[in-house]
Amino acid sequence: MTERRGILALADEPLVARVVAAGGKPFHARSLSRWVLQRGIDRFERATDLPKPLIASLDTEFVPLESTLAEEKRAPDGTHKLLLKLRDGETVETVWMPQREGAATVCISTQVGCPMACRFCASGLAGVVRNLEAHEIVEQLVHARRVGPVGRIVVMGIGEPTLNLEATLAALSRATSPEGLGISARKITISTVGIPDRIRELAKCDRPYTLALSLHAPDDALRHDLIPTARKWTIADLMEATREYFNASGREVTYEYALLGGVNDRESHALALVRLLQGERGCVNLIPYNSVRDTEFRRPTEADVYAFRDTLRRHGVPATVRWSKGLAADAACGQLRIRHQAS
Ligand code: SF4
């Protein structure tokens, strides 16, 4: 028997065609989608309102989910880190993060590995293997919902989403559709290292997703040192593209800034960031670095983190600190996958 594909590999129209070809009705396709996406069934026979001949036909060619849970880690703060095994044996990470109020936030990945090679990131160390397909992105949400309810999505996992834009947007379209997961587009954030043309492309999708720009440095010299693949673009180019994104979407941009002890966390860096962001709409999200094996960077002290934040705030730049969740669960992006590969 040939290997069976996940049913979500079929987009809406091909799914209806496949169901009808097996003797079902178009509404059975919608029902099937709901069973897989919303209820996360592991066998078609659990979809009790589908005709038995249709289930038998689907079973010959498809499975509800193509990816399987290879490993799961739970941190004391309730964060769950999932390592999912894909059809070709590659793995990808997804993180379910409980919130103080309401449903959890899920961090999803868009590529196997990442081509951006940020020097401080575990995922960048080994480069990119391939793009994820749309259903491989959606399936991460289905697995995460098995942990608990999901209210927000951050596309901040492994990979640069704007380099896999078509699949990412197709996956998010299923996540936001009432027939899919029904998550508001306003509760979805897409994080990018910042490729100006790709940001403009994203702006054309006309959905109110929040854009998070991974800035990490207030000047080109330091940024290019930390993200050598970003040397083609200046911060000025990025700021122009993010302004265009704001004008198109009406959504304020978040500036992500990984605080690296002794590298970009001095007061002079904070003041340079103030100058850069003067007059811009948006806020700064400070992420104290999580030490990663094989990189030379270190976590800043708590005092330095709050001093940096307070300098920004004192000069009128809104800033928050996001302490990484689930430190005990290999929470730094890519660590679980890397450890799995090494084992
Ligand atoms: S920090 Fe993000 S963009 Fe940079 S290498 Fe890691 S996964 Fe890629």
PDB file of N, CA, C and O in Angstrom, residues 135-165:
ATOM      1  N   HIS A 135      -0.536  22.189   4.991  1.00  0.00           N
ATOM      2  CA  HIS A 135      -1.203  21.301   5.958  1.00  0.00           C
ATOM      3  C   HIS A 135      -0.260  20.916   7.097  1.00  0.00           C
ATOM      4  O   HIS A 135      -0.710  20.642   8.207  1.00  0.00           O
ATOM      5  N   GLU A 136       1.057  20.941   6.833  1.00  0.00           N
ATOM      6  CA  GLU A 136       2.004  20.633   7.915  1.00  0.00           C
ATOM      7  C   GLU A 136       2.022  21.772   8.950  1.00  0.00           C
ATOM      8  O   GLU A 136       2.310  21.544  10.125  1.00  0.00           O
ATOM      9  N   ILE A 137       1.722  22.969   8.486  1.00  0.00           N
ATOM     10  CA  ILE A 137       1.622  24.104   9.419  1.00  0.00           C
ATOM     11  C   ILE A 137       0.313  24.002  10.202  1.00  0.00           C
ATOM     12  O   ILE A 137       0.282  24.139  11.424  1.00  0.00           O
ATOM     13  N   VAL A 138      -0.784  23.716   9.487  1.00  0.00           N
ATOM     14  CA  VAL A 138      -2.087  23.603  10.164  1.00  0.00           C
ATOM     15  C   VAL A 138      -2.081  22.462  11.175  1.00  0.00           C
ATOM     16  O   VAL A 138      -2.636  22.593  12.280  1.00  0.00           O
ATOM     17  N   GLU A 139      -1.471  21.353  10.809  1.00  0.00           N
ATOM     18  CA  GLU A 139      -1.481  20.196  11.725  1.00  0.00           C
ATOM     19  C   GLU A 139      -0.821  20.524  13.064  1.00  0.00           C
ATOM     20  O   GLU A 139      -1.185  19.969  14.098  1.00  0.00           O
ATOM     21  N   GLN A 140       0.131  21.458  13.061  1.00  0.00           N
ATOM     22  CA  GLN A 140       0.733  21.852  14.355  1.00  0.00           C
ATOM     23  C   GLN A 140      -0.340  22.403  15.284  1.00  0.00           C
ATOM     24  O   GLN A 140      -0.326  22.158  16.492  1.00  0.00           O
ATOM     25  N   LEU A 141      -1.288  23.145  14.704  1.00  0.00           N
ATOM     26  CA  LEU A 141      -2.359  23.717  15.531  1.00  0.00           C
ATOM     27  C   LEU A 141      -3.286  22.625  16.052  1.00  0.00           C
ATOM     28  O   LEU A 141      -3.770  22.683  17.182  1.00  0.00           O
ATOM     29  N   VAL A 142      -3.523  21.625  15.226  1.00  0.00           N
ATOM     30  CA  VAL A 142      -4.403  20.524  15.656  1.00  0.00           C
ATOM     31  C   VAL A 142      -3.748  19.772  16.820  1.00  0.00           C
ATOM     32  O   VAL A 142      -4.396  19.479  17.830  1.00  0.00           O
ATOM     33  N   HIS A 143      -2.457  19.489  16.683  1.00  0.00           N
ATOM     34  CA  HIS A 143      -1.750  18.816  17.783  1.00  0.00           C
ATOM     35  C   HIS A 143      -1.768  19.685  19.035  1.00  0.00           C
ATOM     36  O   HIS A 143      -1.969  19.183  20.145  1.00  0.00           O
ATOM     37  N   ALA A 144      -1.567  20.990  18.862  1.00  0.00           N
ATOM     38  CA  ALA A 144      -1.527  21.887  20.027  1.00  0.00           C
ATOM     39  C   ALA A 144      -2.883  21.931  20.724  1.00  0.00           C
ATOM     40  O   ALA A 144      -2.958  21.986  21.953  1.00  0.00           O
ATOM     41  N   ARG A 145      -3.945  21.891  19.931  1.00  0.00           N
ATOM     42  CA  ARG A 145      -5.292  21.931  20.547  1.00  0.00           C
ATOM     43  C   ARG A 145      -5.590  20.667  21.334  1.00  0.00           C
ATOM     44  O   ARG A 145      -6.524  20.649  22.139  1.00  0.00           O
ATOM     45  N   ARG A 146      -4.849  19.612  21.088  1.00  0.00           N
ATOM     46  CA  ARG A 146      -5.026  18.417  21.919  1.00  0.00           C
ATOM     47  C   ARG A 146      -4.493  18.672  23.330  1.00  0.00           C
ATOM     48  O   ARG A 146      -4.881  18.019  24.284  1.00  0.00           O
ATOM     49  N   VAL A 147      -3.556  19.641  23.458  1.00  0.00           N
ATOM     50  CA  VAL A 147      -3.036  20.003  24.786  1.00  0.00           C
ATOM     51  C   VAL A 147      -4.080  20.835  25.528  1.00  0.00           C
ATOM     52  O   VAL A 147      -4.340  20.629  26.715  1.00  0.00           O
ATOM     53  N   GLY A 148      -4.689  21.785  24.824  1.00  0.00           N
ATOM     54  CA  GLY A 148      -5.694  22.643  25.444  1.00  0.00           C
ATOM     55  C   GLY A 148      -6.156  23.700  24.448  1.00  0.00           C
ATOM     56  O   GLY A 148      -5.614  23.801  23.351  1.00  0.00           O
ATOM     57  N   PRO A 149      -7.167  24.524  24.840  1.00  0.00           N
ATOM     58  CA  PRO A 149      -7.711  25.530  23.921  1.00  0.00           C
ATOM     59  C   PRO A 149      -6.642  26.520  23.452  1.00  0.00           C
ATOM     60  O   PRO A 149      -5.719  26.837  24.195  1.00  0.00           O
ATOM     61  N   VAL A 150      -6.808  26.977  22.220  1.00  0.00           N
ATOM     62  CA  VAL A 150      -5.855  27.907  21.617  1.00  0.00           C
ATOM     63  C   VAL A 150      -6.588  29.197  21.259  1.00  0.00           C
ATOM     64  O   VAL A 150      -7.600  29.161  20.562  1.00  0.00           O
ATOM     65  N   GLY A 151      -6.100  30.339  21.760  1.00  0.00           N
ATOM     66  CA  GLY A 151      -6.745  31.617  21.470  1.00  0.00           C
ATOM     67  C   GLY A 151      -5.909  32.517  20.573  1.00  0.00           C
ATOM     68  O   GLY A 151      -6.434  33.392  19.902  1.00  0.00           O
ATOM     69  N   ARG A 152      -4.602  32.304  20.577  1.00  0.00           N
ATOM     70  CA  ARG A 152      -3.707  33.156  19.780  1.00  0.00           C
ATOM     71  C   ARG A 152      -2.671  32.300  19.070  1.00  0.00           C
ATOM     72  O   ARG A 152      -2.301  31.237  19.585  1.00  0.00           O
ATOM     73  N   ILE A 153      -2.218  32.800  17.938  1.00  0.00           N
ATOM     74  CA  ILE A 153      -1.153  32.106  17.198  1.00  0.00           C
ATOM     75  C   ILE A 153      -0.018  33.097  16.985  1.00  0.00           C
ATOM     76  O   ILE A 153      -0.252  34.239  16.572  1.00  0.00           O
ATOM     77  N   VAL A 154       1.191  32.665  17.267  1.00  0.00           N
ATOM     78  CA  VAL A 154       2.357  33.468  16.881  1.00  0.00           C
ATOM     79  C   VAL A 154       3.184  32.641  15.907  1.00  0.00           C
ATOM     80  O   VAL A 154       3.549  31.498  16.200  1.00  0.00           O
ATOM     81  N   VAL A 155       3.414  33.202  14.742  1.00  0.00           N
ATOM     82  CA  VAL A 155       4.219  32.498  13.738  1.00  0.00           C
ATOM     83  C   VAL A 155       5.665  32.927  14.002  1.00  0.00           C
ATOM     84  O   VAL A 155       6.231  33.780  13.323  1.00  0.00           O
ATOM     85  N   MET A 156       6.213  32.369  15.063  1.00  0.00           N
ATOM     86  CA  MET A 156       7.537  32.785  15.551  1.00  0.00           C
ATOM     87  C   MET A 156       8.426  31.583  15.802  1.00  0.00           C
ATOM     88  O   MET A 156       9.459  31.697  16.453  1.00  0.00           O
ATOM     89  N   GLY A 157       7.999  30.411  15.350  1.00  0.00           N
ATOM     90  CA  GLY A 157       8.790  29.211  15.572  1.00  0.00           C
ATOM     91  C   GLY A 157       9.940  29.148  14.575  1.00  0.00           C
ATOM     92  O   GLY A 157      10.461  30.165  14.120  1.00  0.00           O
ATOM     93  N   ILE A 158      10.301  27.954  14.209  1.00  0.00           N
ATOM     94  CA  ILE A 158      11.469  27.787  13.339  1.00  0.00           C
ATOM     95  C   ILE A 158      11.111  28.174  11.902  1.00  0.00           C
ATOM     96  O   ILE A 158      10.073  27.776  11.377  1.00  0.00           O
ATOM     97  N   GLY A 159      12.014  28.931  11.296  1.00  0.00           N
ATOM     98  CA  GLY A 159      11.808  29.304   9.892  1.00  0.00           C
ATOM     99  C   GLY A 159      11.487  30.776   9.735  1.00  0.00           C
ATOM    100  O   GLY A 159      11.148  31.468  10.693  1.00  0.00           O
ATOM    101  N   GLU A 160      11.632  31.254   8.508  1.00  0.00           N
ATOM    102  CA  GLU A 160      11.293  32.631   8.161  1.00  0.00           C
ATOM    103  C   GLU A 160       9.987  32.555   7.354  1.00  0.00           C
ATOM    104  O   GLU A 160       9.988  32.152   6.184  1.00  0.00           O
ATOM    105  N   PRO A 161       8.858  32.921   7.974  1.00  0.00           N
ATOM    106  CA  PRO A 161       7.563  32.697   7.311  1.00  0.00           C
ATOM    107  C   PRO A 161       7.401  33.414   5.975  1.00  0.00           C
ATOM    108  O   PRO A 161       6.713  32.919   5.085  1.00  0.00           O
ATOM    109  N   THR A 162       8.058  34.574   5.824  1.00  0.00           N
ATOM    110  CA  THR A 162       7.850  35.289   4.560  1.00  0.00           C
ATOM    111  C   THR A 162       8.581  34.613   3.398  1.00  0.00           C
ATOM    112  O   THR A 162       8.349  34.942   2.244  1.00  0.00           O
ATOM    113  N   LEU A 163       9.464  33.652   3.703  1.00  0.00           N
ATOM    114  CA  LEU A 163      10.098  32.883   2.624  1.00  0.00           C
ATOM    115  C   LEU A 163       9.281  31.632   2.298  1.00  0.00           C
ATOM    116  O   LEU A 163       9.669  30.838   1.452  1.00  0.00           O
ATOM    117  N   ASN A 164       8.193  31.450   3.010  1.00  0.00           N
ATOM    118  CA  ASN A 164       7.251  30.358   2.709  1.00  0.00           C
ATOM    119  C   ASN A 164       5.845  30.941   2.835  1.00  0.00           C
ATOM    120  O   ASN A 164       4.970  30.416   3.530  1.00  0.00           O
ATOM    121  N   LEU A 165       5.675  32.062   2.138  1.00  0.00           N
ATOM    122  CA  LEU A 165       4.488  32.890   2.382  1.00  0.00           C
ATOM    123  C   LEU A 165       3.192  32.228   1.928  1.00  0.00           C
ATOM    124  O   LEU A 165       2.180  32.262   2.634  1.00  0.00           O
TER     125      LEU A 165
END
